């Protein structure tokens, strides 16, 4: 292994450590607790080393969002691959989405609530974000209905899931009613 390859591997390792530590701190104490100073202390590197990887908290949030999008896409695909038929697939997708949001609140915030400097619905949208949308589209496109653009239907269904996730987490919707909400959403919106 060349010196350059070793340095690149070490740099990638530090970057993964920064992102993992930011996620851990955000999940434990919220994103307000994530500062470059605290991260530098926790990973035992100086702030200049941290800044050599990320220009600031915004870029760290973006890196967490990209990692989260890849994880969410994998979770959605895993859930839907085990389902047989459109209705079970869409139901599994909805539950996997809501479970991901509930189980990873800081990551979910990084993906959809905080400014991570990422472009959405744009030609510059990073691949992990496109892939997360594609994971939704794969199951929802088949139930969009005649004359309905699959991408548009997926956006509306996704918006409904996001609303359910956000309102439930904020205590505005009782969590014990998640199942009837999902059933209603699948039955009425996806009409399967």
XYZ file of C-alpha atoms in Angstrom:
192
model
C 0.000 0.000 0.000
C 1.386 3.375 -0.968
C 1.723 6.290 1.427
C -1.019 8.125 -0.488
C -3.407 5.173 -0.196
C -2.724 4.908 3.527
C -3.360 8.639 4.017
C -6.610 8.404 2.056
C -7.716 5.431 4.134
C -6.870 7.261 7.363
C -8.716 10.354 6.153
C -11.818 8.309 5.283
C -11.628 6.667 8.719
C -11.494 10.059 10.463
C -14.446 11.234 8.385
C -16.486 8.160 9.370
C -15.540 8.752 13.007
C -16.688 12.384 12.849
C -20.024 11.439 11.289
C -20.605 8.537 13.690
C -19.763 10.710 16.684
C -22.053 13.508 15.470
C -24.891 11.000 15.049
C -24.314 9.527 18.472
C -24.188 12.923 20.159
C -27.268 14.150 18.271
C -29.259 11.020 19.160
C -28.273 11.340 22.825
C -28.545 15.102 23.338
C -30.047 16.647 20.202
C -28.442 18.558 17.352
C -27.891 21.670 19.477
C -25.323 19.662 21.435
C -23.347 18.914 18.272
C -20.638 21.533 17.974
C -17.267 21.322 16.302
C -15.632 21.875 19.674
C -17.486 18.962 21.311
C -16.880 16.723 18.319
C -13.173 17.534 18.348
C -13.011 16.693 22.056
C -14.900 13.421 21.634
C -12.887 12.159 18.678
C -9.644 13.449 20.209
C -8.586 15.486 17.223
C -8.127 19.220 17.010
C -10.804 21.463 15.545
C -8.551 22.251 12.540
C -8.482 18.518 11.734
C -12.276 18.474 11.910
C -12.428 21.507 9.624
C -10.120 19.771 7.159
C -12.963 17.281 6.622
C -16.053 19.457 7.009
C -16.409 23.229 6.782
C -18.763 23.205 9.728
C -21.811 21.725 11.362
C -23.946 22.185 8.241
C -21.715 19.848 6.218
C -21.664 17.331 9.067
C -25.478 17.367 9.112
C -25.396 16.817 5.348
C -23.063 13.831 5.740
C -25.356 12.335 8.395
C -28.339 12.922 6.098
C -26.661 11.113 3.209
C -25.729 8.188 5.425
C -29.272 8.104 6.795
C -30.790 8.179 3.314
C -28.748 5.139 2.326
C -29.818 3.324 5.498
C -33.456 4.232 4.984
C -33.381 3.039 1.366
C -31.932 -0.288 2.511
C -34.570 -0.618 5.251
C -37.404 0.138 2.821
C -36.125 -2.360 0.265
C -35.631 -5.045 2.899
C -39.164 -4.564 4.210
C -40.809 -4.553 0.804
C -38.814 -7.460 -0.620
C -40.384 -9.814 1.907
C -43.944 -8.713 1.061
C -46.032 -10.520 -1.532
C -48.363 -8.299 -3.522
C -48.989 -4.563 -3.801
C -50.964 -4.018 -0.572
C -48.554 -5.906 1.711
C -45.630 -4.155 -0.048
C -47.059 -0.669 0.476
C -48.028 -1.493 4.063
C -44.521 -2.830 4.760
C -43.015 0.272 3.158
C -45.125 2.582 5.334
C -44.213 0.725 8.525
C -40.517 0.585 7.607
C -40.511 4.329 6.916
C -42.255 5.188 10.187
C -40.042 2.768 12.127
C -36.925 4.334 10.625
C -38.104 7.832 11.539
C -38.985 6.791 15.099
C -35.823 4.760 15.617
C -33.423 7.385 14.244
C -34.857 10.769 15.211
C -31.629 12.772 14.909
C -30.792 11.195 11.557
C -34.348 11.806 10.357
C -34.018 15.448 11.413
C -30.751 15.712 9.511
C -32.453 14.280 6.442
C -35.627 16.356 6.466
C -35.681 19.087 9.094
C -32.199 20.612 9.267
C -30.126 22.436 6.698
C -27.400 20.080 5.589
C -26.715 22.053 2.424
C -28.131 19.296 0.219
C -30.218 19.841 -2.891
C -33.515 17.984 -3.069
C -35.555 17.391 -6.238
C -32.798 18.883 -8.350
C -30.231 17.674 -10.848
C -27.613 18.272 -8.124
C -29.391 16.016 -5.642
C -26.826 13.596 -4.178
C -27.220 9.968 -5.192
C -28.176 8.620 -1.714
C -31.158 11.004 -1.620
C -32.208 9.986 -5.121
C -31.900 6.349 -4.134
C -34.052 6.814 -1.020
C -36.769 8.322 -3.207
C -36.302 5.477 -5.690
C -36.831 2.985 -2.852
C -40.215 4.615 -2.231
C -41.050 4.807 -5.919
C -40.299 1.114 -6.507
C -43.293 0.062 -4.416
C -45.531 3.094 -4.768
C -45.229 3.512 -8.525
C -47.122 0.276 -9.085
C -50.151 1.550 -7.123
C -50.278 5.125 -8.397
C -53.374 4.431 -10.461
C -54.324 5.086 -14.045
C -53.359 8.491 -15.336
C -51.402 9.378 -12.189
C -47.703 10.092 -12.554
C -45.871 7.572 -10.321
C -43.361 10.168 -9.120
C -46.096 12.610 -8.158
C -48.014 9.885 -6.341
C -44.833 8.882 -4.493
C -44.276 12.490 -3.410
C -47.804 12.725 -1.998
C -47.572 9.374 -0.201
C -44.123 10.299 1.143
C -45.499 13.638 2.376
C -48.259 11.777 4.216
C -45.726 9.423 5.831
C -43.510 12.354 6.782
C -46.479 14.111 8.335
C -47.410 11.032 10.344
C -43.814 10.556 11.502
C -43.361 14.195 12.457
C -46.724 14.656 14.175
C -46.419 11.401 16.111
C -42.923 12.260 17.292
C -44.065 15.722 18.369
C -46.832 14.166 20.473
C -49.561 15.609 18.254
C -50.811 12.140 17.243
C -51.088 9.228 19.678
C -48.598 6.495 18.719
C -51.032 3.706 19.546
C -53.097 4.681 16.482
C -50.240 4.198 14.008
C -51.601 0.939 12.628
C -55.080 2.293 11.758
C -53.456 5.368 10.189
C -51.231 3.211 7.989
C -54.179 1.041 6.975
C -56.228 4.123 6.090
C -53.357 5.627 4.145
C -52.765 2.425 2.190
C -56.429 1.784 1.564
C -57.513 5.296 0.615
C -54.436 6.858 -0.933
C -52.867 3.813 -2.556
C -56.291 2.222 -3.040
C -54.945 -1.317 -2.734
